[in-house]
Amino acid sequence: MSLLVVGLSHRSAPVSVLERASLNADAQAKLVQDTVAAEPAAEAAVLATCNRIELYADVDKFHAGVSELSTLLAQHSGVGLEELTPYLYVHYEDRAVHHLFSVACGLDSMVVGEGQILGQIKDALARAQELHTAGRLLNELFQQALRVGKRAHSETGIDRAGQSLVTFGLEQLAAGEAVGDWARGKKALVIGAGSMSSLAAATLARAGVAEIVIANRTQERAERLAKSLDRTDGTGPRARAVAMSAVAGELARADVAVSCTGATGLVLTADMIATAVQGRGGAPAAQVTGDRPDAQARRTAAKHATRTDTRDTPLPPATVAEDGCPLDLAAVDPGFSLLGESAVAGIDAATLEQHGAWVDGGTSLLEGGPGADRRERTEQITDADAELISALAAAAATAGRVPELRKPEPVAVAPRPEPVLYVLDLAMPRDVDAAVHRLAGVRLVDIESLAEASADAPMAVDVDQVRRIVADEVADFAAAQRAAHITPTVVALRTMAADVVASEIARLEGRLPGLDDKHRAEITQTVRRVVDKLLHAPTVRVKQLAAEPGGAGYADALRTLFDLDPETVASVSQADDDPKKNGKNRGPA
């Protein structure tokens, strides 16, 4: 087994990179086809979700495989290899199996324990089977991952540790309020009719919204989803389908909008949402900003304004400090130069003249020591210091003292108004313009904000139990693969034994031409039973030994002891690993 996975996810890359590297269905198909066409890979499958892109392959060379898979990911995603490489992770053999099993259990999801990943893994396997790029290894790996994920959800309380991305997103929109209380009676617009959008619509329906409008590029799918949700008897929401061209108008009526499409561009722009809010409230959706670019200018203006009205402020005592400095050092804020404006703020003209004479005389607390060092540092006093003191002395002679420096008062930030429109963007790349975050009256939750919120989500005790399940399943899978590795050798051994039996029976018939059919059949059956009994115990035992760690050498020993033809063993292996054969026989998923 040479399983290799190269990928990136919300744990390794920022959302902006994931967004650019996302692959649509056609790009995913081309990626796996190009992967199996490359020299190091025999099988390939891609797992692409809203927060991960992973390429799985069976390779014969590790370093060449990593290089080829990384290059292919970069080419098909459109993100340069140099830019993409720092965000890529690589798992090999048992570590790759452990990673996929952890993903299947929801341990690597943005919301720990969410179960939607199982459907995405099943879709990835089905896509690889349809394209005939999944052979024996990937078929067994992905099917086992699905079983491990189902086991984790059935045997533990991992569902209590997290929920679907949809539920988590709605909780973030509700901002601490129970989703049912928050959603009750609201009008919802769901854009898209895929698996994630369908889940969002169903979740909103259960939460108690009054109306759900489904918009999709394919009208038939939108109508089918709306029909499954519509409850005209009053037990659920009213649901209807609209064309994508009606989104702008429906947005002005909606209280909640959820978008998850496969579009490559923005579905909801900031202007569209601002217009919708304006149409509802009668006023434009103003931008809410924190520290705008002109904030520093306001601080500077406030700073100079305070300097013009400080004449009644008490002056600091003109005491003599270290080395004859006329400043009261206790009145000087730490961290400011004793030669600069901050040091002499608030000083009267006479004291300022003393300070100027002191600086001009070469005695400064910044010099740090006596002797030659002090003289050298005296030479470093710049003309700017002398000019500043002269200017301040002239100001002090006119005003009576140097105005004090004061920090500007903090600028009051207007409270953000309560939202009238809640927007949940579950698409990757994003459907909703990130600038919507700055619109007043709108609360936007997208993949990036969900990633930040999920970082602080508590971990359930059941997570440890799931990790133990994953570890056990990885060990079982590795043992099964090691045992399977010797199967072609065992098959080749039994094929050779059957050939020997056939050859000896033919010889016997040549020596005993008068042998009747009854006796010939009895002799043949007896010889075959003898061979089977001789081979049974060794072949069963060698499979058991091969399943143990380090058991790969038993296949080599068997080939050497019985002088098996390597081409016969290889032909059996190729027949077992044929992707087309395995693609047609999908097995349980």
XYZ file of C-alpha atoms in Angstrom:
589
model
C 0.000 0.000 0.000
C 1.305 3.436 -0.963
C -1.578 5.723 -0.101
C -0.794 9.430 -0.358
C -2.975 12.451 0.373
C -2.043 16.048 -0.423
C -4.471 18.808 0.491
C -5.364 21.974 2.322
C -8.205 22.811 4.696
C -9.445 25.462 7.102
C -6.826 24.196 9.567
C -3.885 24.854 7.250
C -4.968 27.739 5.023
C -6.855 31.027 5.388
C -10.327 31.166 3.907
C -9.118 33.555 1.191
C -6.750 30.856 -0.152
C -9.362 28.093 0.163
C -11.782 30.291 -1.725
C -9.403 30.767 -4.635
C -8.386 27.095 -4.685
C -11.950 25.735 -4.738
C -12.848 23.331 -7.554
C -16.156 22.913 -9.334
C -17.396 19.480 -10.441
C -15.761 19.637 -13.879
C -12.419 20.708 -12.410
C -12.554 17.854 -9.873
C -13.164 15.313 -12.650
C -10.283 16.675 -14.715
C -7.999 16.638 -11.667
C -8.485 12.929 -10.878
C -8.187 11.973 -14.548
C -4.928 13.886 -14.907
C -3.678 12.330 -11.658
C -4.080 8.722 -12.821
C -2.540 9.734 -16.145
C 0.573 10.916 -14.278
C 3.379 8.414 -13.836
C 3.487 7.942 -10.023
C -0.290 7.405 -9.472
C -2.447 4.343 -10.240
C -5.664 5.468 -8.518
C -7.051 8.875 -7.518
C -10.019 10.518 -5.795
C -10.658 14.108 -4.734
C -12.558 15.192 -1.624
C -13.679 18.799 -2.098
C -15.949 20.505 0.434
C -16.549 24.105 1.487
C -13.519 23.998 3.782
C -11.141 21.380 2.337
C -9.611 20.195 -0.929
C -7.783 16.851 -0.713
C -6.340 14.642 -3.434
C -5.955 10.922 -2.581
C -3.815 8.641 -4.730
C -2.122 5.244 -4.769
C 1.464 6.036 -5.766
C 4.582 3.941 -6.302
C 7.032 6.712 -5.327
C 6.580 9.021 -2.349
C 8.647 12.089 -3.319
C 7.619 11.988 -6.965
C 4.015 11.517 -5.860
C 4.076 14.538 -3.533
C 5.611 16.695 -6.252
C 3.145 15.560 -8.926
C 0.014 15.836 -6.738
C 1.022 19.276 -5.465
C 1.653 20.496 -9.006
C -1.690 19.137 -10.232
C -3.567 20.792 -7.353
C -1.929 24.101 -8.170
C -2.646 23.803 -11.906
C -6.324 22.931 -11.521
C -7.031 25.379 -8.686
C -5.384 28.307 -10.430
C -3.305 29.189 -7.365
C 0.431 29.279 -8.064
C 2.457 26.392 -6.649
C 4.795 28.687 -4.702
C 1.831 30.415 -3.086
C -0.071 27.176 -2.437
C 2.793 25.067 -1.041
C 3.004 26.658 2.454
C -0.641 25.715 3.078
C -0.455 22.094 1.848
C -0.263 19.094 4.155
C 0.896 15.597 3.229
C -0.077 12.254 4.809
C 1.330 8.885 3.744
C 0.197 5.283 4.258
C -1.151 4.760 7.817
C -1.164 8.510 8.519
C -3.247 9.073 5.382
C -5.734 6.400 6.508
C -5.901 7.970 9.972
C -6.552 11.383 8.440
C -9.452 10.233 6.254
C -11.051 8.266 9.098
C -10.790 11.337 11.350
C -12.380 13.448 8.618
C -15.210 10.906 8.242
C -15.937 11.059 11.981
C -16.103 14.858 11.958
C -12.958 15.284 14.066
C -11.307 17.458 11.411
C -14.425 19.462 10.533
C -14.845 23.157 11.198
C -17.700 22.152 13.514
C -16.486 19.053 15.358
C -18.816 16.095 15.009
C -20.871 17.345 12.058
C -22.239 14.472 10.001
C -22.562 16.074 6.583
C -18.997 15.082 5.715
C -20.135 11.456 5.329
C -22.306 12.387 2.362
C -19.428 14.332 0.825
C -17.075 11.342 1.189
C -19.690 9.093 -0.427
C -20.004 11.558 -3.320
C -16.204 11.641 -3.753
C -16.081 7.836 -3.972
C -19.005 7.691 -6.419
C -17.348 10.312 -8.636
C -14.048 8.356 -8.708
C -15.913 5.118 -9.480
C -17.816 6.720 -12.353
C -14.541 8.012 -13.786
C -12.875 4.605 -13.179
C -10.053 6.213 -11.182
C -10.738 4.287 -7.946
C -9.153 0.841 -7.770
C -9.061 -1.721 -4.992
C -7.212 0.482 -2.495
C -9.355 3.621 -2.739
C -12.597 1.639 -2.947
C -11.759 -0.203 0.254
C -10.396 2.944 1.939
C -13.418 5.169 1.278
C -15.968 2.451 2.028
C -14.194 1.708 5.294
C -14.124 5.449 6.099
C -17.897 5.596 5.654
C -18.336 2.638 8.032
C -16.010 4.217 10.594
C -17.924 7.505 10.444
C -21.262 5.764 10.924
C -19.833 3.738 13.815
C -18.555 6.897 15.522
C -21.969 8.534 15.306
C -23.863 5.436 16.460
C -21.569 4.332 19.313
C -20.655 7.729 20.801
C -22.218 11.082 21.529
C -20.057 12.904 18.979
C -23.248 14.486 17.647
C -23.455 16.384 20.924
C -19.989 17.848 20.323
C -21.079 19.632 17.219
C -23.702 19.971 14.577
C -23.915 20.638 10.889
C -22.342 23.767 9.460
C -25.853 25.011 8.722
C -26.986 24.703 12.345
C -23.790 26.295 13.599
C -24.208 29.168 11.141
C -27.791 29.797 12.240
C -26.658 29.806 15.869
C -24.130 32.509 14.987
C -26.849 34.545 13.282
C -29.087 34.177 16.336
C -26.218 35.545 18.488
C -27.014 33.685 21.709
C -30.766 33.455 21.255
C -32.338 30.017 20.758
C -32.539 29.367 17.005
C -36.178 28.341 17.288
C -37.134 31.572 19.056
C -35.054 33.669 16.680
C -36.367 32.051 13.484
C -40.030 31.772 14.424
C -42.256 33.723 12.034
C -39.421 34.986 9.821
C -39.362 34.899 6.021
C -36.393 33.040 4.561
C -34.740 33.151 1.138
C -32.548 30.141 0.245
C -30.365 30.532 -2.836
C -29.312 27.223 -4.355
C -30.914 23.767 -4.328
C -27.894 21.537 -3.706
C -27.268 19.366 -0.641
C -26.136 22.237 1.608
C -28.956 24.556 0.552
C -31.507 21.750 0.975
C -30.191 21.095 4.467
C -30.413 24.819 5.264
C -34.015 24.965 4.014
C -35.003 21.894 6.044
C -33.290 23.273 9.162
C -35.088 26.615 8.808
C -38.388 24.796 8.330
C -37.868 22.841 11.561
C -36.856 26.061 13.330
C -40.269 27.566 12.631
C -39.888 30.109 9.831
C -43.194 31.191 8.296
C -42.108 31.186 4.651
C -39.250 29.787 2.566
C -38.461 30.962 -0.953
C -36.100 28.792 -3.027
C -34.122 30.392 -5.851
C -31.991 28.287 -8.159
C -30.584 28.417 -11.677
C -32.439 25.196 -12.498
C -36.101 25.983 -11.883
C -37.086 22.315 -11.701
C -34.775 21.600 -8.772
C -36.003 24.677 -6.929
C -39.609 23.601 -7.389
C -38.841 20.058 -6.242
C -37.202 21.344 -3.047
C -40.004 23.834 -2.398
C -42.600 21.097 -2.852
C -40.872 18.892 -0.278
C -41.003 21.741 2.252
C -44.425 23.243 1.579
C -47.002 22.746 4.337
C -50.309 24.298 3.392
C -52.076 22.741 6.408
C -50.409 25.166 8.810
C -48.046 22.595 10.341
C -45.006 24.088 8.649
C -43.777 26.928 6.452
C -45.172 27.976 3.120
C -42.616 27.289 0.423
C -42.340 28.383 -3.196
C -39.745 28.484 -5.944
C -38.585 31.505 -7.936
C -36.105 32.162 -10.719
C -32.688 33.617 -9.958
C -33.777 36.833 -11.627
C -36.250 37.375 -8.771
C -33.603 37.247 -6.018
C -33.239 41.041 -5.678
C -36.966 41.516 -5.125
C -37.254 38.577 -2.715
C -34.268 39.880 -0.771
C -36.187 43.043 0.116
C -38.964 40.886 1.641
C -36.757 38.358 3.455
C -35.630 38.411 7.063
C -33.048 35.643 6.544
C -31.058 34.818 3.399
C -28.959 31.669 3.010
C -26.766 31.210 -0.050
C -24.772 28.182 -1.130
C -24.272 27.813 -4.870
C -21.504 26.650 -7.131
C -21.155 30.066 -8.731
C -17.651 31.331 -9.407
C -18.642 34.982 -8.860
C -20.656 36.871 -6.268
C -24.353 36.066 -6.069
C -25.223 38.848 -3.586
C -23.265 42.072 -3.883
C -23.060 44.744 -1.207
C -25.133 47.072 -3.409
C -27.894 44.473 -3.770
C -28.131 43.955 -0.026
C -27.910 47.692 0.727
C -30.756 48.311 -1.719
C -32.823 45.551 -0.098
C -32.317 47.055 3.358
C -33.063 50.537 2.054
C -36.244 49.271 0.417
C -37.352 47.847 3.732
C -36.373 50.643 6.094
C -36.610 53.616 3.779
C -33.019 54.670 4.503
C -29.773 53.543 2.907
C -27.699 50.902 4.741
C -24.826 53.052 5.945
C -21.410 51.543 6.417
C -20.283 50.829 9.981
C -16.581 51.366 10.482
C -14.279 51.080 13.428
C -11.175 53.225 13.024
C -11.667 55.020 9.710
C -8.654 56.473 7.836
C -9.420 59.994 9.111
C -9.300 58.889 12.755
C -5.686 60.002 13.106
C -6.558 63.425 11.690
C -9.289 63.770 14.303
C -6.797 62.893 17.018
C -4.321 65.477 15.722
C -7.004 68.164 15.624
C -8.056 67.313 19.159
C -4.447 67.392 20.246
C -3.843 70.891 18.882
C -7.191 72.097 20.187
C -6.214 71.199 23.747
C -3.015 73.164 23.427
C -4.810 76.479 22.975
C -6.656 76.555 26.270
C -4.337 75.433 29.063
C -3.218 78.700 30.704
C -4.774 77.992 34.079
C -3.131 74.584 34.450
C -0.629 74.507 37.383
C 3.010 74.477 36.293
C 5.396 71.760 37.431
C 8.027 72.914 39.954
C 11.251 74.120 38.424
C 13.414 71.868 40.559
C 16.889 70.756 39.627
C 17.169 67.051 38.813
C 20.121 64.842 37.928
C 23.197 66.585 36.562
C 21.569 70.004 36.964
C 18.557 69.281 34.728
C 15.926 71.932 35.623
C 13.016 69.540 34.939
C 10.974 67.724 37.543
C 11.409 64.241 36.129
C 8.439 62.930 38.106
C 6.178 65.184 36.047
C 7.475 63.831 32.732
C 5.713 60.826 31.184
C 8.139 57.914 30.826
C 9.212 56.978 27.334
C 9.509 60.568 26.009
C 12.735 62.278 25.089
C 13.924 64.832 27.627
C 15.113 66.903 24.711
C 11.787 66.971 22.880
C 8.508 68.816 23.131
C 6.977 66.310 25.556
C 9.722 66.959 28.086
C 9.133 70.723 28.294
C 5.332 70.828 28.071
C 3.870 73.198 30.628
C 7.172 74.852 31.606
C 7.377 78.601 32.130
C 9.776 80.725 30.085
C 12.467 81.093 32.786
C 12.700 77.358 33.432
C 12.694 76.672 29.723
C 15.676 78.989 29.292
C 17.493 77.057 32.029
C 16.681 73.807 30.259
C 17.922 75.203 26.938
C 21.189 76.325 28.536
C 21.558 72.890 30.148
C 21.103 71.088 26.801
C 23.377 73.543 25.039
C 26.010 72.880 27.717
C 26.127 69.220 26.805
C 24.553 67.674 29.915
C 21.719 65.266 29.053
C 20.102 62.343 30.781
C 20.068 60.585 27.425
C 23.851 60.436 27.370
C 23.869 57.644 29.932
C 27.290 58.114 31.548
C 30.220 60.380 32.458
C 33.572 60.974 30.843
C 34.493 60.527 27.217
C 31.256 58.705 26.387
C 29.273 61.700 27.636
C 31.318 64.033 25.438
C 30.834 61.801 22.394
C 27.061 61.689 22.929
C 27.015 65.484 23.395
C 28.263 65.822 19.815
C 25.206 63.822 18.683
C 22.745 66.496 19.870
C 21.138 67.666 16.655
C 20.349 71.130 15.414
C 16.694 70.084 15.435
C 16.765 69.856 19.251
C 18.208 73.366 19.585
C 15.755 74.795 17.045
C 12.831 73.140 18.829
C 13.851 74.583 22.193
C 14.350 78.031 20.686
C 10.889 77.917 19.103
C 9.349 76.747 22.356
C 11.130 79.457 24.306
C 9.688 82.097 21.984
C 6.224 80.595 22.425
C 6.648 80.494 26.179
C 7.704 84.165 26.239
C 4.464 85.070 24.483
C 2.044 82.711 26.210
C 3.787 82.589 29.582
C 4.477 78.866 29.353
C 4.576 75.910 26.944
C 1.136 74.321 26.466
C 0.845 70.859 27.986
C 0.514 67.780 25.799
C -2.655 65.836 26.407
C -3.968 62.614 24.922
C -7.096 63.089 22.800
C -10.378 61.994 24.205
C -11.530 58.627 22.822
C -13.807 58.963 19.841
C -17.270 57.631 20.572
C -18.386 54.887 18.175
C -22.063 54.874 17.394
C -23.729 51.614 18.433
C -24.493 49.292 15.542
C -28.249 49.109 14.890
C -30.084 45.821 15.269
C -30.066 43.910 11.980
C -33.161 43.784 9.816
C -31.586 41.247 7.447
C -29.595 38.146 8.451
C -27.339 36.600 5.788
C -25.648 33.176 5.951
C -23.063 32.437 3.243
C -22.035 28.757 3.176
C -20.438 28.779 -0.278
C -16.805 28.334 -1.215
C -15.881 30.490 -3.039
C -18.105 32.998 -1.309
C -21.508 33.936 -2.690
C -21.848 37.138 -0.638
C -19.573 40.173 -0.876
C -17.457 40.459 2.294
C -18.162 44.208 2.286
C -21.634 43.350 3.607
C -19.999 42.937 7.035
C -19.755 46.741 7.126
C -23.391 47.451 6.286
C -25.582 48.693 9.116
C -28.785 46.734 9.573
C -27.228 43.520 8.228
C -25.598 40.622 10.053
C -23.467 38.432 7.786
C -22.043 35.057 8.824
C -19.752 33.414 6.282
C -17.174 30.616 6.217
C -14.450 32.916 7.552
C -16.477 34.086 10.554
C -17.616 30.499 11.196
C -13.967 29.399 11.281
C -13.183 32.052 13.882
C -16.213 31.123 15.999
C -15.547 27.375 15.833
C -12.003 27.824 17.164
C -13.475 28.496 20.613
C -16.142 25.769 20.470
C -15.949 23.353 23.436
C -14.848 19.774 22.808
C -17.106 17.022 24.079
C -15.809 14.104 26.161
C -17.040 11.815 23.384
C -14.287 13.111 21.105
C -11.718 10.998 22.980
C -13.894 7.946 22.469
C -14.101 8.638 18.741
C -10.324 9.001 18.574
C -9.953 5.524 20.073
C -12.368 4.151 17.483
C -10.333 5.773 14.714
C -7.074 4.321 16.079
C -8.567 0.798 16.244
C -10.028 1.048 12.748
C -6.738 2.285 11.292
C -4.955 -0.717 12.798
C -7.588 -3.098 11.389
C -7.401 -1.513 7.946
C -3.598 -1.729 7.908
C -3.748 -5.398 8.924
C -6.275 -6.138 6.177
C -4.087 -4.397 3.608
C -1.012 -6.337 4.702
C -2.987 -9.565 4.465
C -4.294 -8.563 1.051
C -0.733 -7.905 -0.071
C 0.082 -11.617 0.188
C -3.101 -12.786 -1.516
C -1.673 -12.622 -5.076
C 1.244 -14.776 -3.944
C -1.096 -17.339 -2.356
C -3.270 -17.375 -5.501
C -0.163 -17.867 -7.646
C 0.936 -20.751 -5.378
C -2.428 -22.504 -5.675
C -2.447 -21.921 -9.429
C 0.974 -23.545 -9.686
C -0.238 -26.498 -7.563
C -3.305 -26.944 -9.796
C -1.043 -26.965 -12.864
C 1.157 -29.645 -11.268
C -1.898 -31.816 -10.506
C -3.192 -31.421 -14.082
C 0.227 -32.306 -15.502
C 0.565 -35.439 -13.353
C -2.943 -36.666 -14.207
C -2.108 -36.240 -17.894
C 1.053 -38.328 -17.391
C -0.938 -40.997 -15.609
C -3.406 -41.233 -18.468
C -0.481 -41.712 -20.847
C 0.826 -44.610 -18.808
C -2.601 -46.134 -18.184
C -4.551 -45.612 -21.390
C -7.216 -48.110 -20.402
C -8.182 -46.218 -17.252
C -11.948 -45.744 -17.159
C -13.612 -42.416 -16.375
C -14.714 -43.441 -12.863
C -11.237 -44.381 -11.717
C -9.680 -41.376 -13.472
C -12.045 -39.001 -11.625
C -11.383 -40.699 -8.277
C -7.623 -40.508 -8.704
C -7.829 -36.832 -9.763
C -9.980 -35.924 -6.770
C -7.624 -37.756 -4.395
C -4.536 -35.957 -5.703
C -6.269 -32.578 -5.444
C -7.331 -33.252 -1.837
C -3.751 -34.167 -0.920
C -2.423 -30.918 -2.442
C -5.149 -28.816 -0.781
C -4.448 -30.325 2.648
C -0.723 -29.764 2.263
C -1.230 -26.128 1.288
C -4.094 -25.239 3.646
C -2.190 -24.761 6.901
C 0.770 -22.843 5.374
C -1.433 -20.462 3.370
C -3.769 -19.724 6.278
C -0.832 -19.152 8.610
C 1.060 -16.961 6.166
C -2.018 -14.712 5.801
C -2.212 -14.366 9.586
C 1.495 -13.553 9.844
C 1.324 -11.094 6.953
C -1.442 -9.140 8.724
C 0.910 -8.381 11.611
C 3.298 -5.396 11.533
C 6.398 -6.284 9.541
C 4.615 -9.184 7.834
C 5.281 -8.022 4.283
C 8.378 -10.248 4.095
C 6.337 -13.441 4.209
C 5.143 -12.949 0.637
C 8.749 -12.702 -0.539
C 9.648 -15.840 1.419
C 6.753 -17.748 -0.130
C 7.732 -16.718 -3.648
C 11.325 -17.773 -3.001
C 10.518 -21.141 -1.368
C 8.166 -22.272 -4.131
C 10.024 -20.541 -6.970
C 6.891 -18.733 -8.093
C 6.888 -16.844 -11.374
C 6.944 -13.078 -10.576
C 4.905 -12.350 -13.719
C 2.132 -14.667 -12.505
C 1.996 -12.878 -9.138
C 2.010 -9.464 -10.859
C -0.822 -10.452 -13.198
C -2.988 -11.470 -10.232
C -2.233 -8.142 -8.507
C -3.104 -6.133 -11.610
C -6.400 -7.975 -12.002
C -7.307 -7.187 -8.382
C -6.293 -3.518 -8.697
C -8.015 -2.805 -12.035
C -9.896 0.510 -11.466
C -12.515 -0.287 -14.116
C -13.268 -3.637 -12.529
C -13.502 -2.111 -9.075
C -15.462 0.890 -10.342
C -18.238 -1.326 -11.612
C -18.393 -3.297 -8.395
C -18.945 -0.503 -5.902
C -19.992 -2.620 -2.969
C -21.840 -1.286 0.074
C -21.344 2.353 0.946
